[in-house]
Amino acid sequence: MKISSNLPLLLLVATMLFGCSSDDCMKTITIPQFYYVNNQSYSYNIRQEVPCDMPDLVDAKLIEPVELENFSYEVLLFKFTPDTGNNTSRLQIEIKLNNPNNFAVTGVPVLTLNINGLETSGAYARYASEPCYEIAAGSSCTYTFDMEESLDVGVKSIEFVDAKYLLVNQG
C-alpha cells in the first residue's frame, strides 16, 4: 500500500523533470550584419527567434545591401546650375520616396548620378536637409538636397540616373 500512495507524487515529480523539454525554450537574438556603399558602412541587424541553447552571435557579417521591396520614387526637382555667378555650382534635388509596404522602414536613400560622364552611387543623405532616414508604412518622404560648391571642384554636368532605398534595420 505504501507504494501506491507515493505513486502520484512520483508521477508529478517525473512530469516536472521530464515533461518540459528545454527544446521548447526560445529566445530572440540580434544577428549583426553590415554592408558598404561608397566606402560608407551601414548596419543591417536582424532579430531572430532561436533555441535558448544557441549562443548569441557577436561577429558582424558583411552582406550585400538590402533594398526596400516595392520601393518607388518620383523626381519633383532636379536642377544643376553649373555656374551661379558666384564662383559656385549648385545642385537642387527633391525626390518623393514612396514606401507602399504595410510596415515602417529605417534606411538610407542612395542616388545614382552621372557626374561629368561618370556614374556614381552614394548616400548623399548626410548633406540633405530632409534625408528620409525613416518612412512610415504606406507613406512617403520628400528627400531634399540643396548644395553649392566652388567651381574649383570641376563639376561641369550632373544628371539623375536612379534612386534606391537601402534598409538599415529589420524589426
XYZ file of N, CA and C in Angstrom:
513
model
N 0.805 -1.187 0.000
C 0.000 0.000 0.000
C 0.854 1.259 0.000
N 1.958 1.165 0.599
C 2.818 2.319 0.688
C 3.298 2.770 -0.692
N 3.510 1.840 -1.625
C 3.970 2.167 -2.972
C 2.902 2.940 -3.723
N 1.652 2.537 -3.596
C 0.580 3.210 -4.344
C 0.324 4.623 -3.821
N 0.550 4.907 -2.569
C 0.331 6.258 -2.063
C 1.423 7.218 -2.524
N 2.608 6.714 -2.822
C 3.690 7.557 -3.319
C 3.686 7.695 -4.845
N 2.910 6.866 -5.522
C 2.879 6.871 -6.973
C 2.441 8.224 -7.554
N 1.383 8.875 -7.045
C 1.024 10.188 -7.601
C 2.143 11.227 -7.414
N 2.821 11.184 -6.286
C 3.921 12.114 -6.050
C 5.072 11.854 -7.021
N 5.404 10.594 -7.268
C 6.462 10.243 -8.217
C 6.090 10.678 -9.640
N 4.840 10.481 -10.024
C 4.386 10.907 -11.353
C 4.474 12.425 -11.508
N 4.121 13.165 -10.470
C 4.194 14.633 -10.512
C 5.640 15.103 -10.653
N 6.548 14.509 -9.902
C 7.963 14.877 -9.976
C 8.531 14.512 -11.345
N 8.201 13.365 -11.874
C 8.696 12.936 -13.180
C 8.176 13.866 -14.276
N 6.913 14.264 -14.177
C 6.336 15.178 -15.169
C 7.041 16.521 -15.125
N 7.330 17.010 -13.919
C 8.009 18.301 -13.791
C 9.435 18.228 -14.336
N 10.131 17.119 -14.100
C 11.507 16.993 -14.544
C 11.621 16.721 -16.043
N 10.755 15.874 -16.561
C 10.900 15.430 -17.951
C 9.810 15.937 -18.876
N 8.764 16.484 -18.325
C 7.632 16.934 -19.141
C 7.924 18.210 -19.914
N 8.716 19.118 -19.378
C 9.031 20.376 -20.053
C 10.421 20.260 -20.642
N 10.484 20.048 -21.885
C 11.765 19.895 -22.571
C 12.422 21.255 -22.759
N 13.736 21.292 -22.644
C 14.459 22.543 -22.877
C 14.426 22.919 -24.354
N 14.003 21.970 -25.228
C 13.881 22.256 -26.657
C 12.784 23.276 -26.929
N 11.852 23.438 -25.994
C 10.755 24.385 -26.173
C 11.182 25.810 -25.836
N 12.305 25.974 -25.187
C 12.759 27.291 -24.771
C 13.274 28.063 -25.982
N 12.753 29.271 -26.193
C 13.165 30.110 -27.318
C 13.552 31.490 -26.797
N 14.478 32.139 -27.505
C 14.877 33.498 -27.175
C 15.061 34.269 -28.484
N 15.054 35.587 -28.400
C 15.262 36.427 -29.570
C 16.669 36.996 -29.515
N 17.411 36.787 -30.600
C 18.770 37.323 -30.679
C 18.856 38.335 -31.821
N 19.870 39.163 -31.771
C 20.153 40.103 -32.852
C 21.362 39.594 -33.612
N 21.201 39.446 -34.918
C 22.285 38.986 -35.776
C 22.895 40.221 -36.438
N 24.113 40.602 -36.038
C 24.730 41.821 -36.596
C 25.262 41.582 -38.009
N 24.883 42.482 -38.914
C 25.340 42.431 -40.295
C 25.644 43.857 -40.739
N 26.422 44.009 -41.810
C 26.706 45.342 -42.331
C 27.007 45.241 -43.813
N 26.911 46.388 -44.488
C 27.270 46.473 -45.897
C 27.876 47.840 -46.165
N 28.527 47.974 -47.311
C 29.174 49.222 -47.701
C 28.520 49.808 -48.950
N 28.402 51.134 -48.973
C 28.050 51.885 -50.168
C 29.048 53.026 -50.249
N 29.890 53.012 -51.293
C 30.938 54.031 -51.474
C 31.772 54.234 -50.212
N 32.301 53.174 -49.682
C 33.178 53.176 -48.510
C 32.500 53.657 -47.226
N 31.198 53.799 -47.227
C 30.438 54.143 -46.018
C 29.735 52.863 -45.563
N 29.920 52.480 -44.305
C 29.296 51.244 -43.823
C 27.940 51.540 -43.193
N 27.037 50.577 -43.362
C 25.692 50.653 -42.797
C 25.390 49.326 -42.132
N 24.755 49.383 -40.966
C 24.405 48.142 -40.285
C 23.022 47.690 -40.741
N 22.832 46.392 -40.726
C 21.531 45.794 -41.039
C 21.369 44.607 -40.110
N 20.813 44.881 -38.943
C 20.684 43.852 -37.921
C 19.340 43.152 -38.041
N 19.368 41.835 -37.906
C 18.153 41.027 -37.976
C 17.872 40.449 -36.600
N 16.631 40.524 -36.189
C 16.204 39.879 -34.940
C 15.568 38.550 -35.321
N 15.990 37.485 -34.614
C 15.502 36.161 -34.953
C 15.265 35.356 -33.684
N 14.230 34.542 -33.696
C 13.921 33.680 -32.567
C 14.670 32.356 -32.760
N 15.420 31.959 -31.720
C 16.246 30.753 -31.782
C 16.101 29.978 -30.474
N 16.521 28.703 -30.448
C 16.507 27.942 -29.190
C 17.410 28.605 -28.146
N 17.045 28.475 -26.891
C 17.783 29.116 -25.793
C 19.237 28.681 -25.703
N 19.544 27.456 -26.140
C 20.921 26.984 -26.010
C 21.823 27.485 -27.137
N 21.295 28.227 -28.097
C 22.124 28.784 -29.173
C 22.864 30.014 -28.654
N 24.180 30.093 -28.898
C 24.942 31.254 -28.412
C 24.579 32.517 -29.197
N 24.689 33.663 -28.524
C 24.482 34.940 -29.202
C 25.642 35.177 -30.162
N 25.332 35.696 -31.340
C 26.370 35.998 -32.324
C 26.963 37.364 -32.015
N 28.265 37.477 -32.074
C 28.905 38.753 -31.772
C 29.669 39.326 -32.961
N 30.097 38.481 -33.892
C 30.845 38.956 -35.046
C 29.880 39.382 -36.149
N 30.017 40.625 -36.589
C 29.177 41.132 -37.664
C 29.599 40.500 -38.983
N 28.617 40.278 -39.852
C 28.855 39.628 -41.125
C 28.641 40.631 -42.255
N 29.570 40.657 -43.217
C 29.452 41.518 -44.387
C 28.435 40.906 -45.342
N 27.440 41.711 -45.756
C 26.393 41.247 -46.661
C 26.253 42.227 -47.828
N 25.483 41.847 -48.817
C 25.120 42.751 -49.895
C 24.065 43.713 -49.358
N 24.007 44.949 -49.859
C 22.970 45.889 -49.403
C 21.573 45.306 -49.601
N 20.698 45.607 -48.652
C 19.326 45.102 -48.690
C 18.412 46.239 -49.132
N 17.804 46.081 -50.314
C 16.922 47.115 -50.861
C 15.494 46.929 -50.369
N 14.812 48.043 -50.172
C 13.404 48.021 -49.808
C 12.599 47.519 -50.998
N 11.807 46.468 -50.783
C 10.958 45.933 -51.841
C 9.770 46.860 -52.069
N 9.285 46.886 -53.286
C 8.131 47.691 -53.701
C 8.397 49.193 -53.634
N 9.634 49.588 -53.452
C 10.008 50.995 -53.363
C 9.795 51.675 -54.714
N 9.338 52.919 -54.665
C 9.245 53.737 -55.878
C 9.590 55.177 -55.511
N 9.832 55.978 -56.527
C 10.175 57.377 -56.294
C 9.641 58.230 -57.428
N 9.556 59.528 -57.139
C 9.128 60.499 -58.139
C 10.044 61.719 -58.021
N 10.722 62.050 -59.115
C 11.611 63.208 -59.113
C 10.754 64.465 -59.230
N 10.732 65.274 -58.186
C 9.966 66.517 -58.178
C 10.817 67.670 -58.706
N 12.109 67.654 -58.364
C 13.025 68.698 -58.807
C 14.426 68.124 -58.894
N 15.076 68.328 -60.016
C 16.489 68.007 -60.158
C 17.073 69.090 -61.039
N 17.820 69.997 -60.417
C 18.339 71.149 -61.145
C 19.804 71.345 -60.800
N 20.634 71.287 -61.831
C 22.055 71.565 -61.659
C 22.371 72.857 -62.386
N 22.907 73.827 -61.643
C 23.336 75.107 -62.209
C 24.860 75.083 -62.197
N 25.503 74.924 -63.399
C 26.960 74.785 -63.430
C 27.715 76.037 -63.001
N 27.081 77.211 -63.128
C 27.738 78.448 -62.696
C 26.664 79.405 -62.202
N 26.651 79.630 -60.893
C 25.636 80.504 -60.291
C 25.982 81.980 -60.456
N 27.192 82.278 -60.910
C 27.656 83.660 -60.994
C 28.422 84.083 -59.761
N 28.475 83.214 -58.770
C 29.190 83.495 -57.520
C 30.405 82.580 -57.359
N 30.972 82.109 -58.471
C 32.096 81.184 -58.465
C 31.718 79.845 -57.819
N 30.438 79.472 -57.940
C 29.960 78.200 -57.409
C 29.028 77.534 -58.421
N 28.859 76.240 -58.245
C 27.815 75.492 -58.936
C 26.798 75.089 -57.870
N 25.569 74.784 -58.290
C 24.521 74.459 -57.327
C 23.720 73.252 -57.801
N 23.454 72.329 -56.869
C 22.633 71.161 -57.151
C 21.441 71.179 -56.214
N 20.241 71.139 -56.800
C 18.996 71.117 -56.029
C 18.237 69.838 -56.388
N 17.829 69.097 -55.356
C 17.125 67.833 -55.566
C 15.932 67.756 -54.617
N 14.799 67.350 -55.152
C 13.629 66.968 -54.355
C 13.077 65.706 -54.986
N 13.088 64.617 -54.227
C 12.587 63.336 -54.718
C 11.626 62.766 -53.691
N 10.438 62.439 -54.131
C 9.432 61.820 -53.264
C 9.723 60.321 -53.217
N 10.080 59.816 -52.031
C 10.399 58.410 -51.815
C 9.167 57.722 -51.235
N 8.700 56.666 -51.892
C 7.445 56.005 -51.513
C 7.676 54.630 -50.902
N 7.063 54.403 -49.749
C 7.075 53.101 -49.089
C 5.635 52.572 -49.088
N 5.256 51.778 -50.085
C 3.883 51.272 -50.150
C 3.627 50.077 -49.235
N 4.647 49.606 -48.546
C 4.524 48.427 -47.684
C 3.709 48.739 -46.435
N 3.238 47.694 -45.765
C 2.434 47.872 -44.549
C 3.300 47.882 -43.286
N 4.560 48.256 -43.435
C 5.470 48.379 -42.293
C 6.369 49.596 -42.501
N 6.728 50.231 -41.393
C 7.637 51.378 -41.442
C 9.051 50.873 -41.715
N 9.862 51.733 -42.313
C 11.235 51.337 -42.623
C 12.223 52.373 -42.097
N 13.402 51.889 -41.771
C 14.540 52.725 -41.424
C 15.628 52.381 -42.423
N 16.172 53.413 -43.054
C 17.173 53.141 -44.074
C 17.821 54.412 -44.567
N 18.400 54.307 -45.746
C 19.092 55.440 -46.334
C 18.836 55.426 -47.845
N 18.435 56.584 -48.388
C 18.288 56.649 -49.840
C 19.660 56.730 -50.506
N 19.822 56.002 -51.593
C 21.069 56.012 -52.349
C 20.744 56.469 -53.767
N 21.405 57.536 -54.185
C 21.177 58.098 -55.511
C 22.310 57.701 -56.445
N 21.956 57.405 -57.675
C 22.947 57.200 -58.717
C 22.897 58.426 -59.615
N 24.043 59.092 -59.746
C 24.148 60.307 -60.541
C 25.228 60.115 -61.606
N 25.056 60.800 -62.709
C 26.074 60.850 -63.750
C 26.755 62.204 -63.600
N 27.991 62.185 -63.119
C 28.745 63.414 -62.863
C 29.895 63.478 -63.857
N 29.855 64.477 -64.713
C 30.883 64.647 -65.754
C 31.075 63.372 -66.581
N 29.967 62.659 -66.853
C 30.038 61.457 -67.681
C 30.369 60.182 -66.937
N 30.513 60.241 -65.615
C 30.845 59.068 -64.810
C 29.708 58.785 -63.832
N 29.143 57.579 -63.894
C 28.072 57.223 -62.963
C 28.640 56.876 -61.599
N 28.024 57.410 -60.575
C 28.428 57.128 -59.204
C 27.198 57.048 -58.328
N 27.223 56.112 -57.389
C 26.117 55.957 -56.436
C 26.609 56.336 -55.058
N 25.758 56.990 -54.311
C 26.141 57.377 -52.964
C 24.955 57.765 -52.124
N 25.178 57.723 -50.841
C 24.168 58.149 -49.881
C 24.490 59.599 -49.521
N 23.912 60.488 -50.242
C 24.164 61.914 -50.031
C 23.270 62.472 -48.919
N 22.617 61.594 -48.193
C 21.647 61.992 -47.178
C 22.250 62.868 -46.085
N 23.511 62.690 -45.776
C 24.111 63.499 -44.707
C 24.181 64.969 -45.100
N 24.103 65.269 -46.394
C 24.098 66.650 -46.866
C 22.687 67.180 -47.093
N 21.692 66.319 -46.936
C 20.307 66.701 -47.227
C 19.657 67.375 -46.022
N 18.778 68.338 -46.308
C 18.027 68.959 -45.218
C 16.906 68.030 -44.758
N 16.428 67.157 -45.640
C 15.467 66.106 -45.284
C 16.014 64.802 -45.846
N 16.746 64.017 -45.009
C 17.422 62.817 -45.504
C 16.538 61.575 -45.637
N 15.334 61.583 -45.066
C 14.401 60.453 -45.173
C 14.978 59.152 -44.621
N 15.553 59.215 -43.438
C 16.074 58.008 -42.811
C 14.959 57.070 -42.361
N 13.754 57.585 -42.230
C 12.603 56.763 -41.855
C 11.431 57.129 -42.752
N 10.681 56.095 -43.166
C 9.458 56.307 -43.935
C 8.389 55.427 -43.314
N 7.290 56.034 -42.929
C 6.195 55.301 -42.295
C 5.560 54.318 -43.277
N 4.826 53.371 -42.741
C 4.122 52.387 -43.564
C 3.118 53.092 -44.472
N 3.081 52.693 -45.739
C 2.133 53.255 -46.686
C 2.262 54.755 -46.853
N 3.479 55.266 -46.721
C 3.685 56.708 -46.734
C 4.848 57.075 -47.655
N 5.164 58.350 -47.649
C 6.287 58.827 -48.455
C 7.037 59.903 -47.685
N 8.207 60.225 -48.195
C 9.054 61.260 -47.613
C 9.709 61.979 -48.781
N 9.812 63.299 -48.687
C 10.448 64.055 -49.762
C 11.887 64.370 -49.383
N 12.800 63.669 -50.050
C 14.234 63.853 -49.872
C 14.587 65.216 -50.474
N 15.210 66.079 -49.672
C 15.520 67.440 -50.113
C 17.005 67.723 -49.933
N 17.624 68.173 -51.017
C 19.067 68.400 -51.061
C 19.310 69.695 -51.829
N 20.101 70.599 -51.262
C 20.440 71.858 -51.930
C 21.860 72.217 -51.509
N 22.791 72.156 -52.473
C 24.191 72.368 -52.106
C 24.914 73.159 -53.192
N 25.749 74.083 -52.726
C 26.617 74.840 -53.629
C 28.053 74.432 -53.369
N 28.830 74.341 -54.473
C 30.249 74.017 -54.356
C 31.046 74.965 -55.233
N 32.283 75.151 -54.872
C 33.192 76.000 -55.634
C 33.372 75.446 -57.047
N 33.519 76.324 -57.998
C 33.800 75.902 -59.372
C 35.146 75.194 -59.469
N 36.002 75.390 -58.475
C 37.305 74.724 -58.447
C 37.179 73.201 -58.366
N 36.019 72.705 -57.895
C 35.796 71.269 -57.794
C 35.795 70.641 -59.183
N 35.385 71.408 -60.192
C 35.463 70.939 -61.576
C 34.247 70.203 -62.093
N 33.123 70.272 -61.401
C 31.911 69.600 -61.871
C 31.269 70.451 -62.974
N 31.130 69.848 -64.148
C 30.557 70.554 -65.302
C 29.102 70.152 -65.556
N 28.788 68.883 -65.266
C 27.424 68.403 -65.505
C 27.050 67.332 -64.486
N 25.777 67.314 -64.095
C 25.231 66.278 -63.217
C 23.847 65.930 -63.735
N 23.613 64.622 -63.895
C 22.303 64.136 -64.305
C 21.850 63.059 -63.334
N 20.554 63.020 -63.076
C 19.978 61.995 -62.208
C 19.816 60.705 -63.007
N 20.178 59.556 -62.394
C 20.050 58.257 -63.049
C 19.004 57.388 -62.350
N 19.113 57.221 -61.012
C 18.245 56.280 -60.305
C 18.286 56.550 -58.803
N 17.326 55.986 -58.087
C 17.297 56.049 -56.616
C 16.895 54.678 -56.072
N 17.483 54.308 -54.949
C 17.154 53.080 -54.221
C 16.992 53.463 -52.759
N 16.337 52.600 -52.016
C 16.239 52.802 -50.569
C 16.799 51.551 -49.917
N 17.943 51.703 -49.241
C 18.607 50.573 -48.592
C 18.228 50.524 -47.116
N 17.859 49.356 -46.671
C 17.414 49.175 -45.288
C 18.606 49.075 -44.347
N 18.444 49.631 -43.158
C 19.495 49.523 -42.147
C 19.018 48.764 -40.911
N 17.764 48.343 -40.918
C 17.268 47.579 -39.786
C 16.029 46.819 -40.196
N 15.851 45.664 -39.602
C 14.635 44.875 -39.808
C 14.057 44.616 -38.438
N 12.863 45.079 -38.218
C 12.248 44.917 -36.900
C 11.490 43.697 -36.814
